[in-house]
PDB file of N, CA and C in Angstrom:
ATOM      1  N   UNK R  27     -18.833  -2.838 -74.163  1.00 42.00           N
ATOM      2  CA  UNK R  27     -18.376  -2.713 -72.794  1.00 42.00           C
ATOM      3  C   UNK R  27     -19.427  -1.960 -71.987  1.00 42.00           C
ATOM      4  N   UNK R  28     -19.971  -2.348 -70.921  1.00 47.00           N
ATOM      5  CA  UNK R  28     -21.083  -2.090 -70.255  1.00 47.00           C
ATOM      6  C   UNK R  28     -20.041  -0.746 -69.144  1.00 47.00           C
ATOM      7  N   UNK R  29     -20.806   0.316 -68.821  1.00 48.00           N
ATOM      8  CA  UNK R  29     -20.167   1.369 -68.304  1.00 48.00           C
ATOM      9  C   UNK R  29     -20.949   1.181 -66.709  1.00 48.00           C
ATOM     10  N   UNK R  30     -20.719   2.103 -66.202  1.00 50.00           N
ATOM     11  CA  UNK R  30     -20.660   2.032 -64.434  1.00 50.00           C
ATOM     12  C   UNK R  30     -22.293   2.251 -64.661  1.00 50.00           C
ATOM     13  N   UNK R  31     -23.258   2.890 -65.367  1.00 50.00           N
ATOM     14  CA  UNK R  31     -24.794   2.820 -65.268  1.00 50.00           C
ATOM     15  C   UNK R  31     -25.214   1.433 -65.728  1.00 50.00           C
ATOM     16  N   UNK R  32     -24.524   0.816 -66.159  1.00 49.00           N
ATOM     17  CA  UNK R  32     -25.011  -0.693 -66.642  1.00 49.00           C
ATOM     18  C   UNK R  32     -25.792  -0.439 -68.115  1.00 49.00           C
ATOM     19  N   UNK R  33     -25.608   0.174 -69.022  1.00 51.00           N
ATOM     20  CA  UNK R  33     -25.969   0.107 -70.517  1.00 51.00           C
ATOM     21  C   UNK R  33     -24.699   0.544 -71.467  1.00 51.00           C
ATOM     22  N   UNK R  34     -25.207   0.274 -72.702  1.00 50.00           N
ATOM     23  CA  UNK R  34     -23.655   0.421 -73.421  1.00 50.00           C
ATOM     24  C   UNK R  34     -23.750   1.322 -73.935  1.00 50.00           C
ATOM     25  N   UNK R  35     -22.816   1.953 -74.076  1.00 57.00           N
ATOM     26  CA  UNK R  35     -22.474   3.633 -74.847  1.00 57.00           C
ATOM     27  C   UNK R  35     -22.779   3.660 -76.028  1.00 57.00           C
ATOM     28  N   UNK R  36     -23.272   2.639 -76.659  1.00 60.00           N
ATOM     29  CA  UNK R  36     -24.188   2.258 -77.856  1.00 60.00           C
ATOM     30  C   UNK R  36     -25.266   2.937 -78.024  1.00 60.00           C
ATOM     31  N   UNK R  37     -25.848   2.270 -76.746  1.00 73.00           N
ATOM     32  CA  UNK R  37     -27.457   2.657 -76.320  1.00 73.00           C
ATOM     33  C   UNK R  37     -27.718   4.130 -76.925  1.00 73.00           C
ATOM     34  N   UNK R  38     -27.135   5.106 -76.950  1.00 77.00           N
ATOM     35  CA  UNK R  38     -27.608   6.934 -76.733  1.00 77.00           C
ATOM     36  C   UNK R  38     -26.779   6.959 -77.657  1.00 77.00           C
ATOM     37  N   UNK R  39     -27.877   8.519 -78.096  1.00 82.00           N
ATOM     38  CA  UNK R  39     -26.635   8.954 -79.166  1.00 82.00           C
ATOM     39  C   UNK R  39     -25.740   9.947 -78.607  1.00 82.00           C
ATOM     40  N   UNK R  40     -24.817  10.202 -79.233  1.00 88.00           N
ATOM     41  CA  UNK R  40     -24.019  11.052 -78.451  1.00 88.00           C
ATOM     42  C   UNK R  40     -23.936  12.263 -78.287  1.00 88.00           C
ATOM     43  N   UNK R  41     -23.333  13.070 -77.032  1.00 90.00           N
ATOM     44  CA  UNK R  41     -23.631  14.213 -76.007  1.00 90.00           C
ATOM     45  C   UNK R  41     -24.291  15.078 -77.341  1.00 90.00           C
ATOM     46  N   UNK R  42     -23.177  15.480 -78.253  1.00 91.00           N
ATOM     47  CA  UNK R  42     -23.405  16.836 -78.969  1.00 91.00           C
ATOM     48  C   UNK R  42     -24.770  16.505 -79.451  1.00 91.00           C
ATOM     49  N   UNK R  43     -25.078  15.227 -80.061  1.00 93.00           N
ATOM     50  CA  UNK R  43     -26.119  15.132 -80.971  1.00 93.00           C
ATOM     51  C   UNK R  43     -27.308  15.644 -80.202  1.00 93.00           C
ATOM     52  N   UNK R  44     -27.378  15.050 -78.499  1.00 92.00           N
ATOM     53  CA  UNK R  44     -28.138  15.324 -77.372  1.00 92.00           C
ATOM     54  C   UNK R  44     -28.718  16.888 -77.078  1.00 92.00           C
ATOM     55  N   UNK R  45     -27.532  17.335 -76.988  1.00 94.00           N
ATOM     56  CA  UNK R  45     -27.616  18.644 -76.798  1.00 94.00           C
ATOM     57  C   UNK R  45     -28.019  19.584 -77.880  1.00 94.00           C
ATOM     58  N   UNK R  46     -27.898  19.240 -79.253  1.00 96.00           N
ATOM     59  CA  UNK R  46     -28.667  19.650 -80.751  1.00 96.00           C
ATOM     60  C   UNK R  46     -29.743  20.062 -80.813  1.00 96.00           C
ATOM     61  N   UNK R  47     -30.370  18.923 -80.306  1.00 95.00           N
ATOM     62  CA  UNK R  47     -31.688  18.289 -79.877  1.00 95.00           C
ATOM     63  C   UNK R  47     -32.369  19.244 -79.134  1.00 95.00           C
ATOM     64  N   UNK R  48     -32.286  19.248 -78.154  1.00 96.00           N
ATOM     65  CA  UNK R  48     -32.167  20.421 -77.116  1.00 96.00           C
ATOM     66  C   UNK R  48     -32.442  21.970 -77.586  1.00 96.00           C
ATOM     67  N   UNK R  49     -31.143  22.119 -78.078  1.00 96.00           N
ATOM     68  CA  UNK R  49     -31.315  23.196 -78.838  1.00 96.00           C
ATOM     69  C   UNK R  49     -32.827  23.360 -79.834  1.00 96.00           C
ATOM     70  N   UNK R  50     -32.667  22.582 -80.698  1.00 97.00           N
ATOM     71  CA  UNK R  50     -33.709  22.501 -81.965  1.00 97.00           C
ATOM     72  C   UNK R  50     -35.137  22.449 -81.284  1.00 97.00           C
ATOM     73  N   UNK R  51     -35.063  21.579 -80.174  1.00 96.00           N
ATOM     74  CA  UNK R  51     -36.476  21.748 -79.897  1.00 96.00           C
ATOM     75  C   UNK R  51     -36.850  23.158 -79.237  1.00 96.00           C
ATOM     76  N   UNK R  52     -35.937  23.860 -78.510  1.00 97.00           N
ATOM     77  CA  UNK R  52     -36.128  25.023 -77.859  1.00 97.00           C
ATOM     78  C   UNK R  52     -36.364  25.495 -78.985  1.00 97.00           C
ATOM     79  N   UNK R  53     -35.683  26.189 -80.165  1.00 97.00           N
ATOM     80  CA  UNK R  53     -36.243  26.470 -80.935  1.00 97.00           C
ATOM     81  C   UNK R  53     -37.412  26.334 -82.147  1.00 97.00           C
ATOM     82  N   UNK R  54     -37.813  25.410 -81.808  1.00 97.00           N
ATOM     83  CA  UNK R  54     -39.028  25.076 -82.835  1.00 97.00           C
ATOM     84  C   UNK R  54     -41.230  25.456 -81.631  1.00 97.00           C
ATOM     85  N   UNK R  55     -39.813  25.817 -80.112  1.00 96.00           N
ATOM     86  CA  UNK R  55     -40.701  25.861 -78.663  1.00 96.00           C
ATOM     87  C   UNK R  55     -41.542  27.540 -79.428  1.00 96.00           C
ATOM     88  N   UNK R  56     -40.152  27.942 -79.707  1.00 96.00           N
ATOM     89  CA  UNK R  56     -39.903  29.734 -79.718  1.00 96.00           C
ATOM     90  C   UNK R  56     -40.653  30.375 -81.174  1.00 96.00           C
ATOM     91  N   UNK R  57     -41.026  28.847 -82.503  1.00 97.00           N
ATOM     92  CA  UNK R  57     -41.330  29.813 -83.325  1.00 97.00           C
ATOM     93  C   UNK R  57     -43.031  30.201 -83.050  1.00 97.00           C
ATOM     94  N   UNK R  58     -43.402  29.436 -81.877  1.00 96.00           N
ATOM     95  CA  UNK R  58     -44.775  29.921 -82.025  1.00 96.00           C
ATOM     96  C   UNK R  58     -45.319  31.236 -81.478  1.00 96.00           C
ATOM     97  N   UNK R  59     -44.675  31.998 -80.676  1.00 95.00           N
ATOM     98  CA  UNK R  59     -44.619  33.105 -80.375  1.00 95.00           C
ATOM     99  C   UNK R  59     -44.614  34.071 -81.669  1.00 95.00           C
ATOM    100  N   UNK R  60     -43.087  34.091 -81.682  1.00 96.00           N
ATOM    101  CA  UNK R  60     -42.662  34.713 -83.160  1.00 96.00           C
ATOM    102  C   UNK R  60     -44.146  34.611 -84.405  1.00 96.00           C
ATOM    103  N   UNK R  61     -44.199  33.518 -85.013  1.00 96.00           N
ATOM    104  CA  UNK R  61     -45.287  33.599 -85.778  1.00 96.00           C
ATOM    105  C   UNK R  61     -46.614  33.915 -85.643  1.00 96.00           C
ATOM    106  N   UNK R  62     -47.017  33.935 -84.116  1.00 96.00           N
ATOM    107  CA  UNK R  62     -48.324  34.408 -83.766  1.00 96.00           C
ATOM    108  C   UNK R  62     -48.090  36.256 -83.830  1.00 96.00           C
ATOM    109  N   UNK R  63     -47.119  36.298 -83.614  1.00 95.00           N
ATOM    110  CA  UNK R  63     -46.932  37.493 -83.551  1.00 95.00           C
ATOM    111  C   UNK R  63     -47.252  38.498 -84.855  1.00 95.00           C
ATOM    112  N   UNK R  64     -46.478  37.549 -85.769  1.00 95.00           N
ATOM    113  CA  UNK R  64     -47.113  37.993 -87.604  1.00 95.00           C
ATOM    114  C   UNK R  64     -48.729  38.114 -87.067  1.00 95.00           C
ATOM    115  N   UNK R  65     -49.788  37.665 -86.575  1.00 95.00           N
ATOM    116  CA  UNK R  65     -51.110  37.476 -87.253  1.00 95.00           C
ATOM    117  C   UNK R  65     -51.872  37.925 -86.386  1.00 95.00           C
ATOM    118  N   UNK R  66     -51.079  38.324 -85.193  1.00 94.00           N
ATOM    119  CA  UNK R  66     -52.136  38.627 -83.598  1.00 94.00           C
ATOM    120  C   UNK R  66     -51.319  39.860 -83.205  1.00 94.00           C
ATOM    121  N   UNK R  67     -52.106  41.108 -82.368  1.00 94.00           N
ATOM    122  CA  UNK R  67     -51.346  41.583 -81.991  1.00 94.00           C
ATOM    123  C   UNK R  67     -51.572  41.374 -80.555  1.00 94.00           C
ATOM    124  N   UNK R  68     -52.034  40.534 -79.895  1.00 94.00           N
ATOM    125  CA  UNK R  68     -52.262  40.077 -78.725  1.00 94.00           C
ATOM    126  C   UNK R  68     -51.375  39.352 -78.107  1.00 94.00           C
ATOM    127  N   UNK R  69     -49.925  38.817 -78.957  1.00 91.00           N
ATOM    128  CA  UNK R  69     -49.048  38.629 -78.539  1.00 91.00           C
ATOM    129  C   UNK R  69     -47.659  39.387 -78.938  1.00 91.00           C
ATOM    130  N   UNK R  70     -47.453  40.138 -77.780  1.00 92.00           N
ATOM    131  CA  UNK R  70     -46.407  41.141 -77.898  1.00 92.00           C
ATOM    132  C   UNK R  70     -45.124  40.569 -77.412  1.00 92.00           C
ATOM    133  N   UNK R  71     -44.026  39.835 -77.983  1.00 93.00           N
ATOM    134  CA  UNK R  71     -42.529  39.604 -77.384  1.00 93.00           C
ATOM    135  C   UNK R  71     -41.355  40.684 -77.547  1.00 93.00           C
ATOM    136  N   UNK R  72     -40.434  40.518 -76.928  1.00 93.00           N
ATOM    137  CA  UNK R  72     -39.107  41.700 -77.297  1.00 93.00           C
ATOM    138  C   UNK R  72     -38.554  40.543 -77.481  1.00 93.00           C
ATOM    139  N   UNK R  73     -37.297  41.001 -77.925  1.00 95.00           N
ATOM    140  CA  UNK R  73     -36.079  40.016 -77.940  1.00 95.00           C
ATOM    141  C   UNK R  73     -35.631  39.643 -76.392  1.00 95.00           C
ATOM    142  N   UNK R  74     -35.638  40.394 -75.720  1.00 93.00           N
ATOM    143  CA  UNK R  74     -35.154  39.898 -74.352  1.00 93.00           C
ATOM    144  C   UNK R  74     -36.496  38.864 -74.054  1.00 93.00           C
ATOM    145  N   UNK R  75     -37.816  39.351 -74.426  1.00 92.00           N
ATOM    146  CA  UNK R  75     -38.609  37.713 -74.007  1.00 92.00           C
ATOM    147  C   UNK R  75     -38.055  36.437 -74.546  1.00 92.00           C
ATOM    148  N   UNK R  76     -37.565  36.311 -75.994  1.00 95.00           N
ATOM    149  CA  UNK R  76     -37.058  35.199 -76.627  1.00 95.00           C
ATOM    150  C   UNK R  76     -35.936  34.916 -76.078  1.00 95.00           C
ATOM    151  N   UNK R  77     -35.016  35.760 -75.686  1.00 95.00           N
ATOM    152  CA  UNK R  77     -33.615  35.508 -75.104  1.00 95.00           C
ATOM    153  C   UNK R  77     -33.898  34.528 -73.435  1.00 95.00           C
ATOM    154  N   UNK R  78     -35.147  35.182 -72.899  1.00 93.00           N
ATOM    155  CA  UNK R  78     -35.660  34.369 -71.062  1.00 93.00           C
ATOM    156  C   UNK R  78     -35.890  33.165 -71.716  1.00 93.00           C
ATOM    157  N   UNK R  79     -36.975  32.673 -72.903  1.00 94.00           N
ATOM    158  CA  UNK R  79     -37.528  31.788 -72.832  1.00 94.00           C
ATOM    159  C   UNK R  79     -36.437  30.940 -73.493  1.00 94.00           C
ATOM    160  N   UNK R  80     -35.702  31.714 -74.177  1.00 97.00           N
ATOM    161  CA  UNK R  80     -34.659  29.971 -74.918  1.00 97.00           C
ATOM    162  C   UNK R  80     -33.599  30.158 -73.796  1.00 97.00           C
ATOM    163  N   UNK R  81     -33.715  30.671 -72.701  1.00 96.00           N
ATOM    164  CA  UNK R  81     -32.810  30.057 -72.156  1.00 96.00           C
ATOM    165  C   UNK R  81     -33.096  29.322 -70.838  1.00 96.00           C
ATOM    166  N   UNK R  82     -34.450  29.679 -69.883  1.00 96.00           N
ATOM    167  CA  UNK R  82     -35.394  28.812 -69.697  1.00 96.00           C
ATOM    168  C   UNK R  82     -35.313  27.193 -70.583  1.00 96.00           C
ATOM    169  N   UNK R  83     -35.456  27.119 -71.449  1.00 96.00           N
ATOM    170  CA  UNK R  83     -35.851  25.717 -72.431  1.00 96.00           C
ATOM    171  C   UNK R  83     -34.947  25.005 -72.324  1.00 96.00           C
ATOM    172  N   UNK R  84     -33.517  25.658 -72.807  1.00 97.00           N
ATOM    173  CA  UNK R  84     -32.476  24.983 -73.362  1.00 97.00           C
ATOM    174  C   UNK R  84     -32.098  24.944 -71.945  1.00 97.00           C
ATOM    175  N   UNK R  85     -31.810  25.881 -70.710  1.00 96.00           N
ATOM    176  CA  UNK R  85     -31.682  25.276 -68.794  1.00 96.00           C
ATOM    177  C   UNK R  85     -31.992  23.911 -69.196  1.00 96.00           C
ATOM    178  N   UNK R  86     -33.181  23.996 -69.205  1.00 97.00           N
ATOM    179  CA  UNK R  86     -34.142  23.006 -68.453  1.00 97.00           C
ATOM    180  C   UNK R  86     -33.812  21.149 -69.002  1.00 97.00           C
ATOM    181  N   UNK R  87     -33.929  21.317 -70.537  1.00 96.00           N
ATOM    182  CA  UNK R  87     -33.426  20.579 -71.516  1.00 96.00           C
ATOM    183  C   UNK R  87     -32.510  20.065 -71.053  1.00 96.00           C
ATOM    184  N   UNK R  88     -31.513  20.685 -70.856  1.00 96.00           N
ATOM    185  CA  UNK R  88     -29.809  20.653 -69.991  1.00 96.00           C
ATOM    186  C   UNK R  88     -29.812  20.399 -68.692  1.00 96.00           C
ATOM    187  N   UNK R  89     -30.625  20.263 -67.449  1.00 96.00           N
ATOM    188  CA  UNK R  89     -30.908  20.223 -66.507  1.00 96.00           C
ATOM    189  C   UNK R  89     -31.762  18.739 -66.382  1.00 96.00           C
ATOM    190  N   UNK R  90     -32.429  18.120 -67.495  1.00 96.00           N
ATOM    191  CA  UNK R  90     -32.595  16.545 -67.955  1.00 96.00           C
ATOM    192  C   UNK R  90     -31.623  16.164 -68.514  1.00 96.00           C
ATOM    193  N   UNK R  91     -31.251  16.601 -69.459  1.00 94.00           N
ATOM    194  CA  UNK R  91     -30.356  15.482 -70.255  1.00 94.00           C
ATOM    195  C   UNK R  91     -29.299  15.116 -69.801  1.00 94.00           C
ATOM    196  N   UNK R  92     -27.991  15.498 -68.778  1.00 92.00           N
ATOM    197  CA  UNK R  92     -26.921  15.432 -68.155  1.00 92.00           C
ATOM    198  C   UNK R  92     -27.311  14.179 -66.677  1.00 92.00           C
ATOM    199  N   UNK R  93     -27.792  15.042 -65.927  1.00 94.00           N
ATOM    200  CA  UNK R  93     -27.977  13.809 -65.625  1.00 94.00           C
ATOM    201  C   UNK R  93     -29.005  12.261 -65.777  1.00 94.00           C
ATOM    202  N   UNK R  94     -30.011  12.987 -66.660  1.00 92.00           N
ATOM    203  CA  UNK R  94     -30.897  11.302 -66.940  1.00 92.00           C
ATOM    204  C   UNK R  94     -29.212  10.281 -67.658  1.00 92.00           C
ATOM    205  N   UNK R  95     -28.190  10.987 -67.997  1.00 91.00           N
ATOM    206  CA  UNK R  95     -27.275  10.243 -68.865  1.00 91.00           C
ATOM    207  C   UNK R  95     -26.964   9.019 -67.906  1.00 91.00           C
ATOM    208  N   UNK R  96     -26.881   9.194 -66.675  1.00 92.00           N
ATOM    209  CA  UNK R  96     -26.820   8.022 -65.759  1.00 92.00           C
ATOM    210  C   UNK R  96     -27.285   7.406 -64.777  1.00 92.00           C
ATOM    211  N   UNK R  97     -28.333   7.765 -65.404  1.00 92.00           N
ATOM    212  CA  UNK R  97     -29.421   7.240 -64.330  1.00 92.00           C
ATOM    213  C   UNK R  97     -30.020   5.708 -64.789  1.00 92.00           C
ATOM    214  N   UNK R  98     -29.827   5.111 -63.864  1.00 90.00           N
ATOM    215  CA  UNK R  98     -30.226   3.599 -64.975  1.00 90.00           C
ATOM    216  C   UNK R  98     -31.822   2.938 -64.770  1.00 90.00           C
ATOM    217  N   UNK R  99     -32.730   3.614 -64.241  1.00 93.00           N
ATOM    218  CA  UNK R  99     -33.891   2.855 -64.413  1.00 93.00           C
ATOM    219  C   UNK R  99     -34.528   4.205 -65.318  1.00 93.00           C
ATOM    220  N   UNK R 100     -35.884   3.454 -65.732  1.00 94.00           N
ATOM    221  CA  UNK R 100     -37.163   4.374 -66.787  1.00 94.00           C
ATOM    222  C   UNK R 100     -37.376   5.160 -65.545  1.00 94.00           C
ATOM    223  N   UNK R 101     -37.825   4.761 -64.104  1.00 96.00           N
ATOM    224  CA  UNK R 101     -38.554   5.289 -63.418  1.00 96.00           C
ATOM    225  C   UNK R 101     -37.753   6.702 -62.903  1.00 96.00           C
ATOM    226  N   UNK R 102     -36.612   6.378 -63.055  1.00 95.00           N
ATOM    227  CA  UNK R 102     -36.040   7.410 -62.265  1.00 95.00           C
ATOM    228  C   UNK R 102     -35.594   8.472 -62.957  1.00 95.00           C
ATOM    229  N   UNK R 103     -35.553   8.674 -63.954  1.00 96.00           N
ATOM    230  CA  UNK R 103     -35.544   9.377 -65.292  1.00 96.00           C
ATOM    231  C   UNK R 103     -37.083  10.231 -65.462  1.00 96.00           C
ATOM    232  N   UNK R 104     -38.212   8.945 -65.010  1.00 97.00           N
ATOM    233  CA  UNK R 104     -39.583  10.183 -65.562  1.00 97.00           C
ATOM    234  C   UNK R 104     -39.442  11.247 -64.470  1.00 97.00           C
ATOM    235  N   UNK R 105     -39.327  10.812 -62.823  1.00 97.00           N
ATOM    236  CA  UNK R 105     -39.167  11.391 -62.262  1.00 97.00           C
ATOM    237  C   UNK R 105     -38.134  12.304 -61.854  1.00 97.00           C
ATOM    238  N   UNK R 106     -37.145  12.597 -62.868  1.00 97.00           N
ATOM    239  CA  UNK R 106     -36.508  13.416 -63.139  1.00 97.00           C
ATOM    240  C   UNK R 106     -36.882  14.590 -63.920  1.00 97.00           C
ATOM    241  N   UNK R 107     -37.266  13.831 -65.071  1.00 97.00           N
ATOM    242  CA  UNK R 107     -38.368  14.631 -65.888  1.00 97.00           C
ATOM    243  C   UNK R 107     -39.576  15.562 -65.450  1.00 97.00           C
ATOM    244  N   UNK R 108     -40.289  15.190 -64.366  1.00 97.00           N
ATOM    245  CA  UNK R 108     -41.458  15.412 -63.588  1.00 97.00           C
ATOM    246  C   UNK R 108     -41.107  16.397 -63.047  1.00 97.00           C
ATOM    247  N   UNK R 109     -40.297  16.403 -62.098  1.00 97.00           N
ATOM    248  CA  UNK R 109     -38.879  17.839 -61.478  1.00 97.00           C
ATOM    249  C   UNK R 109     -38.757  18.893 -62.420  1.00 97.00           C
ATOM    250  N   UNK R 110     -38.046  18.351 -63.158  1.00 97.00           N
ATOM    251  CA  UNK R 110     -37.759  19.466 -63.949  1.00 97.00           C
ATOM    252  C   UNK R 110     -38.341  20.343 -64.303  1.00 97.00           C
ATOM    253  N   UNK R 111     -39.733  19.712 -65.157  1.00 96.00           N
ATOM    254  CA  UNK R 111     -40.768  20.225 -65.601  1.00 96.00           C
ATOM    255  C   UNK R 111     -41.494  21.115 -64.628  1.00 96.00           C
ATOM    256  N   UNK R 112     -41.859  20.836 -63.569  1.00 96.00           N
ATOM    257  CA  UNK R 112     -42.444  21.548 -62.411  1.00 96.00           C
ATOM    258  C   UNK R 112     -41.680  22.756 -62.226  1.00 96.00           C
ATOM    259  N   UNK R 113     -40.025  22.302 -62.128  1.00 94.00           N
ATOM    260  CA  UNK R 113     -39.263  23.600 -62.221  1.00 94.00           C
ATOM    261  C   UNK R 113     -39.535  24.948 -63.140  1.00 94.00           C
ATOM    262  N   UNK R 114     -39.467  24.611 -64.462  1.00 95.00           N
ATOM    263  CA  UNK R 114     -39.704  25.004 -65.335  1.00 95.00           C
ATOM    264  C   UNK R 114     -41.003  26.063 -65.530  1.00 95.00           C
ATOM    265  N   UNK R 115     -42.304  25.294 -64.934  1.00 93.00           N
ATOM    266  CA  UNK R 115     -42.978  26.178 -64.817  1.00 93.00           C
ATOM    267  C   UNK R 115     -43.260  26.910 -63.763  1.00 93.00           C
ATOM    268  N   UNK R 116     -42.882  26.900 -62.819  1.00 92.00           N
ATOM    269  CA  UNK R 116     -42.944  27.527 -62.004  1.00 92.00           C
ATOM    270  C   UNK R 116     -41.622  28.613 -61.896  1.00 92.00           C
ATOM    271  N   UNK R 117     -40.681  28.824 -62.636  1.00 91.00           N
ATOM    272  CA  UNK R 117     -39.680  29.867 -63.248  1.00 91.00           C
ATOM    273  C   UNK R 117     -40.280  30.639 -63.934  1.00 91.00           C
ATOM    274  N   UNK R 118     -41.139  30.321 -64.708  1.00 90.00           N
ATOM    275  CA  UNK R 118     -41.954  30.911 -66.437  1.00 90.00           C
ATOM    276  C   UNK R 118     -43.172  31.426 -65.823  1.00 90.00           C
ATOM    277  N   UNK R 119     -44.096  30.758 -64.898  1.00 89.00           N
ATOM    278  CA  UNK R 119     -45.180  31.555 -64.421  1.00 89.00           C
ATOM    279  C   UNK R 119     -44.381  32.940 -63.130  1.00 89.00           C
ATOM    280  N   UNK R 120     -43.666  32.625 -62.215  1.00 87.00           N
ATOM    281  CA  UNK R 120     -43.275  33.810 -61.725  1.00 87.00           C
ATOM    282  C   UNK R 120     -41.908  35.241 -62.785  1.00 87.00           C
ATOM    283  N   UNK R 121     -41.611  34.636 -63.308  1.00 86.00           N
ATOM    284  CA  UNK R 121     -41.256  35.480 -64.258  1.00 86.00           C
ATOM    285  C   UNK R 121     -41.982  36.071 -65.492  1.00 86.00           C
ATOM    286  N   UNK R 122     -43.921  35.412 -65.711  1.00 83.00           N
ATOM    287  CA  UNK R 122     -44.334  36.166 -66.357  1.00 83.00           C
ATOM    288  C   UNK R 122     -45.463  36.809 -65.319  1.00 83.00           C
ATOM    289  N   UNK R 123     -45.846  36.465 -64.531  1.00 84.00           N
ATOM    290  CA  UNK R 123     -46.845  37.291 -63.592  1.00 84.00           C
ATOM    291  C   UNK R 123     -46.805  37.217 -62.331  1.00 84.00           C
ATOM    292  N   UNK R 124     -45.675  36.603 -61.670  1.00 81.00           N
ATOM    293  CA  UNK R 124     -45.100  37.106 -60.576  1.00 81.00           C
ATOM    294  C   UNK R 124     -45.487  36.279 -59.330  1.00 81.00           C
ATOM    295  N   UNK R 125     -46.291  35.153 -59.773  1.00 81.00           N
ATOM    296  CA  UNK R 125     -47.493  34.171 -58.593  1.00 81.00           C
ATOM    297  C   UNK R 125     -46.555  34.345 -56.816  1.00 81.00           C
ATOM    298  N   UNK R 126     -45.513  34.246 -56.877  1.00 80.00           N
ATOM    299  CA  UNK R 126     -44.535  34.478 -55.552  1.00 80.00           C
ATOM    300  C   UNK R 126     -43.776  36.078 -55.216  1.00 80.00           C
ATOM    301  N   UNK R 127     -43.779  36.915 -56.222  1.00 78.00           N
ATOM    302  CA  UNK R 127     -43.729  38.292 -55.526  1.00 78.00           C
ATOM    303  C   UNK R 127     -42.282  38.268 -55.560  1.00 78.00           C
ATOM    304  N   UNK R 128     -41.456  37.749 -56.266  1.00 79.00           N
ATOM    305  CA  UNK R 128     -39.885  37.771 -56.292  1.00 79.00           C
ATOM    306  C   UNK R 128     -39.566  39.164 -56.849  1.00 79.00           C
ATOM    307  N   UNK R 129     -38.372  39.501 -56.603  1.00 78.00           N
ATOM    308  CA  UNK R 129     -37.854  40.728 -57.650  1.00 78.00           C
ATOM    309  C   UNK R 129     -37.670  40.527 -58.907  1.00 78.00           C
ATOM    310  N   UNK R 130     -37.743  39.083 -59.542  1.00 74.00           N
ATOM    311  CA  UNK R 130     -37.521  38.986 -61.050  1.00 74.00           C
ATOM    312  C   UNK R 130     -39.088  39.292 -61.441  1.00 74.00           C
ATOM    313  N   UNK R 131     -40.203  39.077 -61.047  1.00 74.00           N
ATOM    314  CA  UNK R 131     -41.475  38.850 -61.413  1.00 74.00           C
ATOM    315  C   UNK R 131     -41.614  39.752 -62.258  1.00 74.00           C
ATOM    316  N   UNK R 132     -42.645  39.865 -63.358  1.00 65.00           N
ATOM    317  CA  UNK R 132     -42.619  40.363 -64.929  1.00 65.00           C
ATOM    318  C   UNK R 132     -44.126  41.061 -63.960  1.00 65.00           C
ATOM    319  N   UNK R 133     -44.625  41.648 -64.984  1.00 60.00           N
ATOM    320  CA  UNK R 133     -45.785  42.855 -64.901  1.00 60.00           C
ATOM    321  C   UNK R 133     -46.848  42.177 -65.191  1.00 60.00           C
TER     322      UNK R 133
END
């Protein structure tokens, strides 16, 4: 049965599996910090850095995946993607060095 985006609920896997995903990749984003951290001391995190950045990831992740769910062309999806992403860094660069002078801006 073809749904109101015009593909079948076939097509995707489903939400939770989506959102797993999501998850797992945020975390596999996060072990490179962590492990550089074993071997460098040039990278210094707290837990509250890991806590901004997986939740930064997993936002953002979540901020594609909900709605690309009905969006029915490729094109409109990359450019969803494209958004996001821009979002993304531009959250992560003023929250680590402040490029706009906000009150969240990091040191």
């Amino acid at each position: 049965m073809n749904t109101m985006t015009g593909s079948d609920s076939k097509d995707r896997p489903p939400l939770y599996k989506s959102i797993l995903l999501v998850v797992l990749g945020a975390a596999a984003v996060l072990l490179v910090p962590l492990i550089a951290m074993q071997f460098t001391r040039e990278v210094v995190w707290t837990p509250m850095d890991f806590v901004a950045a997986a939740v930064l990831l997993i936002g953002a992740g979540l901020m594609y995946l909900l709605p690309a769910r009905l969006l029915r062309t490729t094109g409109s999806r990359i450019a969803l993607g494209v958004v996001v992403a821009i979002a993304l860094v531009l959250v992560w660069a003023e929250l680590a060095v402040g490029i706009f002078g906000t009150p969240f801006a990091g040191t």
